[in-house]
mmCIF file of C-alpha atoms in Angstrom:
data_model
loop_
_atom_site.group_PDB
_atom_site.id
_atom_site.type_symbol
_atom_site.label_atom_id
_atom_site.label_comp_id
_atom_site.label_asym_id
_atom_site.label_seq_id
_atom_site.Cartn_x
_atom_site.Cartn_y
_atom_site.Cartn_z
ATOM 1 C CA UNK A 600 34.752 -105.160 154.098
ATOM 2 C CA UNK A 601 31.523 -107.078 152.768
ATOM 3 C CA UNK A 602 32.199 -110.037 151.004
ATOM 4 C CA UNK A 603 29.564 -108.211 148.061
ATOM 5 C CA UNK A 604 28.943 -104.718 148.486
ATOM 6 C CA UNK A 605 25.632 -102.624 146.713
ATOM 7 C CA UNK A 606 24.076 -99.635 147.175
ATOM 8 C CA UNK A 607 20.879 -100.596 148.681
ATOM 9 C CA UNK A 608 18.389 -97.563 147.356
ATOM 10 C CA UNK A 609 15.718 -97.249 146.289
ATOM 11 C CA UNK A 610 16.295 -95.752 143.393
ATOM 12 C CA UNK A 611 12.829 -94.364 142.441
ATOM 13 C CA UNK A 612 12.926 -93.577 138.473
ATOM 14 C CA UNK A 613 10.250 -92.933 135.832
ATOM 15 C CA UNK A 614 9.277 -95.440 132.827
ATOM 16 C CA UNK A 615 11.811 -94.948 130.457
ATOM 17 C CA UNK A 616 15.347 -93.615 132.383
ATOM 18 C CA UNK A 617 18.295 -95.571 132.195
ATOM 19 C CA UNK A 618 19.333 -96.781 135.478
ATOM 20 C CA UNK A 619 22.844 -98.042 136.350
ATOM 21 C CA UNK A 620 23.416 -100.163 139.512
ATOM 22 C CA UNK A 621 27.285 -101.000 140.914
ATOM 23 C CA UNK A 622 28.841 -103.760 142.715
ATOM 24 C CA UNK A 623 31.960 -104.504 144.517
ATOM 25 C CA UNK A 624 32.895 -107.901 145.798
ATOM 26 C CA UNK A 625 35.880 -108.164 148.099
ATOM 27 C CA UNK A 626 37.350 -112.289 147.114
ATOM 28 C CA UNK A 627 39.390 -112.010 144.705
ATOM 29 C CA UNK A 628 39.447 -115.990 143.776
ATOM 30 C CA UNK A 629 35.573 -115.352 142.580
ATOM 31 C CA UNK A 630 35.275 -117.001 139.133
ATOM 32 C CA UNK A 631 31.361 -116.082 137.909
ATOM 33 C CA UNK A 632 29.303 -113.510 138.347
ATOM 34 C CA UNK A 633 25.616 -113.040 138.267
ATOM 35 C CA UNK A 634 23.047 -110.217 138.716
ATOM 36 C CA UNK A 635 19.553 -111.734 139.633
ATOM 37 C CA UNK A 636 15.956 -110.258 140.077
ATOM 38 C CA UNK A 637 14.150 -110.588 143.322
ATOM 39 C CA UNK A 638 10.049 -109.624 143.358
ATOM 40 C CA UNK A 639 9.203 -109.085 147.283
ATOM 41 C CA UNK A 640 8.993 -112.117 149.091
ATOM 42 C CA UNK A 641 9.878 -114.440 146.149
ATOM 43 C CA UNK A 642 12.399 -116.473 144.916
ATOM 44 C CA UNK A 643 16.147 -114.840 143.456
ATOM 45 C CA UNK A 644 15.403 -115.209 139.555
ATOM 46 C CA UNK A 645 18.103 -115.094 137.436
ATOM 47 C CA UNK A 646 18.591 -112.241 135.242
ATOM 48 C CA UNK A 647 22.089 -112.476 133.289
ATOM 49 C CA UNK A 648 25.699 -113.385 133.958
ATOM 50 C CA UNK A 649 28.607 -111.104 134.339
ATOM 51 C CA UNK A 650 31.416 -111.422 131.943
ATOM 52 C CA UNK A 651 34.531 -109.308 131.523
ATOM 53 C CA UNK A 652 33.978 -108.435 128.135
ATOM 54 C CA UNK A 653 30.619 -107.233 128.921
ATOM 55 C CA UNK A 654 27.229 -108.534 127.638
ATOM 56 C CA UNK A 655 23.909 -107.289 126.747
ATOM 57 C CA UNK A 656 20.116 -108.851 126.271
ATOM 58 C CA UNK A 657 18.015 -106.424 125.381
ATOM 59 C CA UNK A 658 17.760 -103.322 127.601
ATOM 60 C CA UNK A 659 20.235 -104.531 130.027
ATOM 61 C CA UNK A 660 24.037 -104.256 129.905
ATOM 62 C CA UNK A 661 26.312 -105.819 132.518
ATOM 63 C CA UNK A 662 29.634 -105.543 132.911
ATOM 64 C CA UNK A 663 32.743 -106.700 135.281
ATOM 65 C CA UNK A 664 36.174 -105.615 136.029
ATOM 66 C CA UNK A 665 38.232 -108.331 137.477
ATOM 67 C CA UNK A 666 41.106 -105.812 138.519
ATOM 68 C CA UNK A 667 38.951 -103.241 140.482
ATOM 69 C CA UNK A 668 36.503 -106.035 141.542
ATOM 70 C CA UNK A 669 33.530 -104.337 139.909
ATOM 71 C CA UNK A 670 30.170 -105.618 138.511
ATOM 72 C CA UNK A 671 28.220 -103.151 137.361
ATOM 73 C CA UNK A 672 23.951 -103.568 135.214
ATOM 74 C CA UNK A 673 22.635 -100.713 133.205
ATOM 75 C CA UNK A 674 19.054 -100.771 132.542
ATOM 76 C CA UNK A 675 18.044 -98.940 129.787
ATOM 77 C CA UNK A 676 14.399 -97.423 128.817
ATOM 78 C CA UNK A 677 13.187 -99.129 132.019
ATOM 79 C CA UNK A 678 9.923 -99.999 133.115
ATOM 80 C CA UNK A 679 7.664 -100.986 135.576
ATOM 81 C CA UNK A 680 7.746 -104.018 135.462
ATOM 82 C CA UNK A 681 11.676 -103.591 136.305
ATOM 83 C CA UNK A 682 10.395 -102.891 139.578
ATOM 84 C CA UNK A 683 12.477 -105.301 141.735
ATOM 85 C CA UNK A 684 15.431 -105.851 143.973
ATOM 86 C CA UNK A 685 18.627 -106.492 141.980
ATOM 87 C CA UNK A 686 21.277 -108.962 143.718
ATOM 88 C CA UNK A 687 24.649 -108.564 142.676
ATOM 89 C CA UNK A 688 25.968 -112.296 143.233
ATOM 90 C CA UNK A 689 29.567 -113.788 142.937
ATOM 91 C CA UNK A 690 30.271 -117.574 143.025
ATOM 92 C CA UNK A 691 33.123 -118.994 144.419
ATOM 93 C CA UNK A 692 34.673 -122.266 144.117
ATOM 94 C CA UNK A 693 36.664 -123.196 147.147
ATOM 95 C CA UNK A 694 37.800 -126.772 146.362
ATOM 96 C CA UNK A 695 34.679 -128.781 147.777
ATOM 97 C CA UNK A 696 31.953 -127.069 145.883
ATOM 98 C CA UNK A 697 30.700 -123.562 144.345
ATOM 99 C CA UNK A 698 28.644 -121.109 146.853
ATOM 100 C CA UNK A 699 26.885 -118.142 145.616
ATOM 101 C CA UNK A 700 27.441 -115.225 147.738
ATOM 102 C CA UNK A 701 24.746 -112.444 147.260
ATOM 103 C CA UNK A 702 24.881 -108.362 148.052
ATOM 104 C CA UNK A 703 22.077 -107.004 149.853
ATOM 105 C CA UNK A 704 20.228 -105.624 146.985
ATOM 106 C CA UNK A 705 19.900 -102.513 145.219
ATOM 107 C CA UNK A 706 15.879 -101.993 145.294
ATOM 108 C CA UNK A 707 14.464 -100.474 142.064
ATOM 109 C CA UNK A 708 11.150 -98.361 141.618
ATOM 110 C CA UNK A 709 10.159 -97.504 138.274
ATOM 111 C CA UNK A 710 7.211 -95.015 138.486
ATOM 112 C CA UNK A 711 4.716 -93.093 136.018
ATOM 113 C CA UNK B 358 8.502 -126.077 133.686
ATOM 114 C CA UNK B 359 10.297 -125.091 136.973
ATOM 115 C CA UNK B 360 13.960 -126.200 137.291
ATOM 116 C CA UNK B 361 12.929 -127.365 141.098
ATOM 117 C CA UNK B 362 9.965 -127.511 143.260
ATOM 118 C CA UNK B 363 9.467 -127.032 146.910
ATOM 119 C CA UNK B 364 7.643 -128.244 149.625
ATOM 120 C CA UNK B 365 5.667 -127.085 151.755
ATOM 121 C CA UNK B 366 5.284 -123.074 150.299
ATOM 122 C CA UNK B 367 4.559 -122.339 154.274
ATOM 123 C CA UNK B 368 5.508 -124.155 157.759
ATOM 124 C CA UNK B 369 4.451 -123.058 160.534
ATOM 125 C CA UNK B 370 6.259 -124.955 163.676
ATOM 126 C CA UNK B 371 6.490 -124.268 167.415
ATOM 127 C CA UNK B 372 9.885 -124.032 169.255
ATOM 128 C CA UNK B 373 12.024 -127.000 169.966
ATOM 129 C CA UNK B 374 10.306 -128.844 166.862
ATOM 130 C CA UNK B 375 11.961 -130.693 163.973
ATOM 131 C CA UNK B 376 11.571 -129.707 160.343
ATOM 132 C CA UNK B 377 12.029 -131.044 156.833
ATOM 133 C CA UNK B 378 11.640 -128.966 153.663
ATOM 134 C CA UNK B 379 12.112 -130.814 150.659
ATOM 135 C CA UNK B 380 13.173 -129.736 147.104
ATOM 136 C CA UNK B 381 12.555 -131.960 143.922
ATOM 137 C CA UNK B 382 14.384 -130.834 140.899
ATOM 138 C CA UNK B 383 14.202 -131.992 137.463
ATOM 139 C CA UNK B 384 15.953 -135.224 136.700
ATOM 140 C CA UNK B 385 19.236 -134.054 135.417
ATOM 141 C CA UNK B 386 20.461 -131.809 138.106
ATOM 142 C CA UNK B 387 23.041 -133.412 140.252
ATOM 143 C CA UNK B 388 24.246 -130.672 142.220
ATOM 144 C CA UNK B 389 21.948 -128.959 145.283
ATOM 145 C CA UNK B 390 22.089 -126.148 147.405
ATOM 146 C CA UNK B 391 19.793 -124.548 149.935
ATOM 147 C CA UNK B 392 19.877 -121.289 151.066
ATOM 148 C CA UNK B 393 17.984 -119.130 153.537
ATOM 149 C CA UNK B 394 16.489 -115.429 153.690
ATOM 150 C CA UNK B 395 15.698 -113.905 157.016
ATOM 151 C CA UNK B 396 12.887 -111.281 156.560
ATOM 152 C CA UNK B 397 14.960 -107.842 155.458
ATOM 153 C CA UNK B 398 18.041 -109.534 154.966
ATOM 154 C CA UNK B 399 20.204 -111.429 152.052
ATOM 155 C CA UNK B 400 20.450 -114.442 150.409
ATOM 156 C CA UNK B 401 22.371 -116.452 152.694
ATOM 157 C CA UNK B 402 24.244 -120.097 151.720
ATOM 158 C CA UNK B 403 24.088 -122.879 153.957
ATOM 159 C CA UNK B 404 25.057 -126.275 152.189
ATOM 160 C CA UNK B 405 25.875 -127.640 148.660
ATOM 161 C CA UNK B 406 25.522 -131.325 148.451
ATOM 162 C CA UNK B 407 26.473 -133.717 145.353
ATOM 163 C CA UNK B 408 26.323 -137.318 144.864
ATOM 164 C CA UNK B 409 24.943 -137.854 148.306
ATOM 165 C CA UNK B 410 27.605 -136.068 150.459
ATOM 166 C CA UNK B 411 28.572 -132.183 151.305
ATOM 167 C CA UNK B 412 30.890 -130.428 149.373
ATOM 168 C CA UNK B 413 30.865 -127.279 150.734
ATOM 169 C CA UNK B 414 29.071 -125.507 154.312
ATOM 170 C CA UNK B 415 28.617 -122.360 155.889
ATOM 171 C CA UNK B 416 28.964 -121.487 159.656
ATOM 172 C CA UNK B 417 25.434 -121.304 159.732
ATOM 173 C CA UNK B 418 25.219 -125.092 158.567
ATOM 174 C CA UNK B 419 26.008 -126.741 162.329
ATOM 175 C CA UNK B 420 24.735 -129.960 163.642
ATOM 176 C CA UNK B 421 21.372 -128.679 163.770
ATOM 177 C CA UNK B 422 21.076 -128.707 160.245
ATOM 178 C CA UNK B 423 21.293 -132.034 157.856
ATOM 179 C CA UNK B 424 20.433 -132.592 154.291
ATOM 180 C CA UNK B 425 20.064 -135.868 152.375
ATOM 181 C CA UNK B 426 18.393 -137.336 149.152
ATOM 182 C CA UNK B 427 16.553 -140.394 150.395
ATOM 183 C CA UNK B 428 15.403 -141.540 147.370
ATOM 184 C CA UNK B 429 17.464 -140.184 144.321
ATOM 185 C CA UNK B 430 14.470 -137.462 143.763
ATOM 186 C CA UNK B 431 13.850 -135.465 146.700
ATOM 187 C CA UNK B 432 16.639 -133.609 148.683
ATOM 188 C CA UNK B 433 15.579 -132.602 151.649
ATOM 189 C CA UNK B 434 16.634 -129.905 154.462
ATOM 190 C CA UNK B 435 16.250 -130.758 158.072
ATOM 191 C CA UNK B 436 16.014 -128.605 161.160
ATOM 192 C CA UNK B 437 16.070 -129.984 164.558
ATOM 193 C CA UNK B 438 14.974 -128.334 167.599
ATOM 194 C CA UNK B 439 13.971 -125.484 165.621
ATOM 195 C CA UNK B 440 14.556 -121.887 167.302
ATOM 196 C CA UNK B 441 12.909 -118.803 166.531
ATOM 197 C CA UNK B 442 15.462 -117.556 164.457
ATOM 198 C CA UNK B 443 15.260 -120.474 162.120
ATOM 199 C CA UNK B 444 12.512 -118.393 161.167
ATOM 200 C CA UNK B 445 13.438 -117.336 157.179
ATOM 201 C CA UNK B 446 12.880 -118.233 153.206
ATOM 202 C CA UNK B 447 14.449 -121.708 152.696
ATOM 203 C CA UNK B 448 15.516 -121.722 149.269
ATOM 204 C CA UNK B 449 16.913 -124.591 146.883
ATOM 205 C CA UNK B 450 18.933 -124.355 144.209
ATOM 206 C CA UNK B 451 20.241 -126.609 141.396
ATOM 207 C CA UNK B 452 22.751 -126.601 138.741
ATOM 208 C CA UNK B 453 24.060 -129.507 136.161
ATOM 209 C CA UNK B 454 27.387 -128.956 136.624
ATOM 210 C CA UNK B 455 30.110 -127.786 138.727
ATOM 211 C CA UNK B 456 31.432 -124.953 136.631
ATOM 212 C CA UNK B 457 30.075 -121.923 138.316
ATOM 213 C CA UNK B 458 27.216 -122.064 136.236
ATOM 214 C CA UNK B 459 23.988 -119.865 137.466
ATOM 215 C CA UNK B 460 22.102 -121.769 140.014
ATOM 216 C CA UNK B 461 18.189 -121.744 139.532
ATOM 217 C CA UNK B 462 16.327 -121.553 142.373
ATOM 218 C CA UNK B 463 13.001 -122.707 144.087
ATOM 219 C CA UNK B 464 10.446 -120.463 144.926
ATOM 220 C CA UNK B 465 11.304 -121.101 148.543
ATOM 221 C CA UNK B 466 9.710 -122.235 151.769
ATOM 222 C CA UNK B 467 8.786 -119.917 154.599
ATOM 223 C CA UNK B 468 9.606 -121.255 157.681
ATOM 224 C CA UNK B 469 7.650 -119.632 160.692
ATOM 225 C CA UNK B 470 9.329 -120.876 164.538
ATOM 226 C CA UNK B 471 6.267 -119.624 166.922
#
């Protein structure tokens, strides 16, 4: 099983859906949890962190379940500018230091 | 501002060559990381370093690879005899602290192995 699991896509959507993008992770000892942004060829940005009691910031909900090792981001009235990569990322601290571990990315296009 | 800088944006390098990318962050980070991104690939981690030693490294992180922070500013990456798949993004990261907060990253160096 992969340490981070996503969908890869594309999801091609037009300006305004709600999109939802899911995430397994396969260690349970993982203690935070991140989605970031990645434009092509550019550095991971981050976009919010992951807690179990869910968060929001503006049009974007995440949200994690600890017992079915599940992250999941909701994007609502997206729009093109969403269009991105989205990496699901877990850290993990083993003792010596934290390590992010990133999915493959789900790739988002948000269209006309 | 940027949390961290890196240099150079672009290296270009023939086979069997050394290389060092460097990554300055801002002066109260303490804890580094650098991480690579073959073309079509993910995010991969290689090394986390913190007052001057490694804390943590990936199988990818063998004797080939070595990081240090010479002078208290820079940290640097180095590759030696450089292969062509050390071809990838080199990426820094940096956090404050050691609590699994979200590392920021660089906007990278691509490393080209001709």
């Amino acid at each position: 099983r992969k340490e981070v699991e996503q969908d890869p896509g594309p999801f091609n959507v037009p300006e305004g859906a709600t999109v939802a993008f899911n995430c397994t992770y396969s260690n349970s000892a993982s203690q935070s949890f991140f989605w970031y942004r990645q434009d092509c060829r550019k550095e991971p940005k981050l976009l919010m962190s992951v807690y179990s009691s869910g968060n929001e910031d503006g049009r974007f909900t995440a949200q994690l379940n600890r017992a079915s090792q599940y992250i999941s981001l909701l994007i609502r009235d997206s729009k093109l500018s969403d269009s991105a990569t989205y990496l699901c990322v877990v850290n993990t601290f083993t003792g010596g230091g934290n390590k992010l571990t990133f999915g493959t990315g789900t790739q988002l296009k948000v269209e006309l | 501002e940027p949390e961290v800088t890196q240099t150079p944006s672009h290296q270009v390098t023939q086979m069997g060559q050394e290389v060092i990318l460097r990554c300055v962050p801002i002066s109260n980070h303490l804890y580094f990381y650098w991480y690579r991104q073959i073309l079509g690939q993910k995010v991969e981690f290689l090394v986390s370093f913190y007052n001057n030693e490694i804390s943590e490294k990936s199988e990818i992180f063998d004797d080939q690879f070595s990081v240090e922070r010479p002078d208290g500013s820079n940290f640097t990456l180095k590759i030696r005899s450089t292969k062509l798949e050390d071809s990838a993004m080199y990426f820094c990261a940096v956090t404050q602290g050691n609590g699994g907060q979200p590392q920021h990253f660089g906007d990278g160096t691509r490393l080209s192995i001709l």
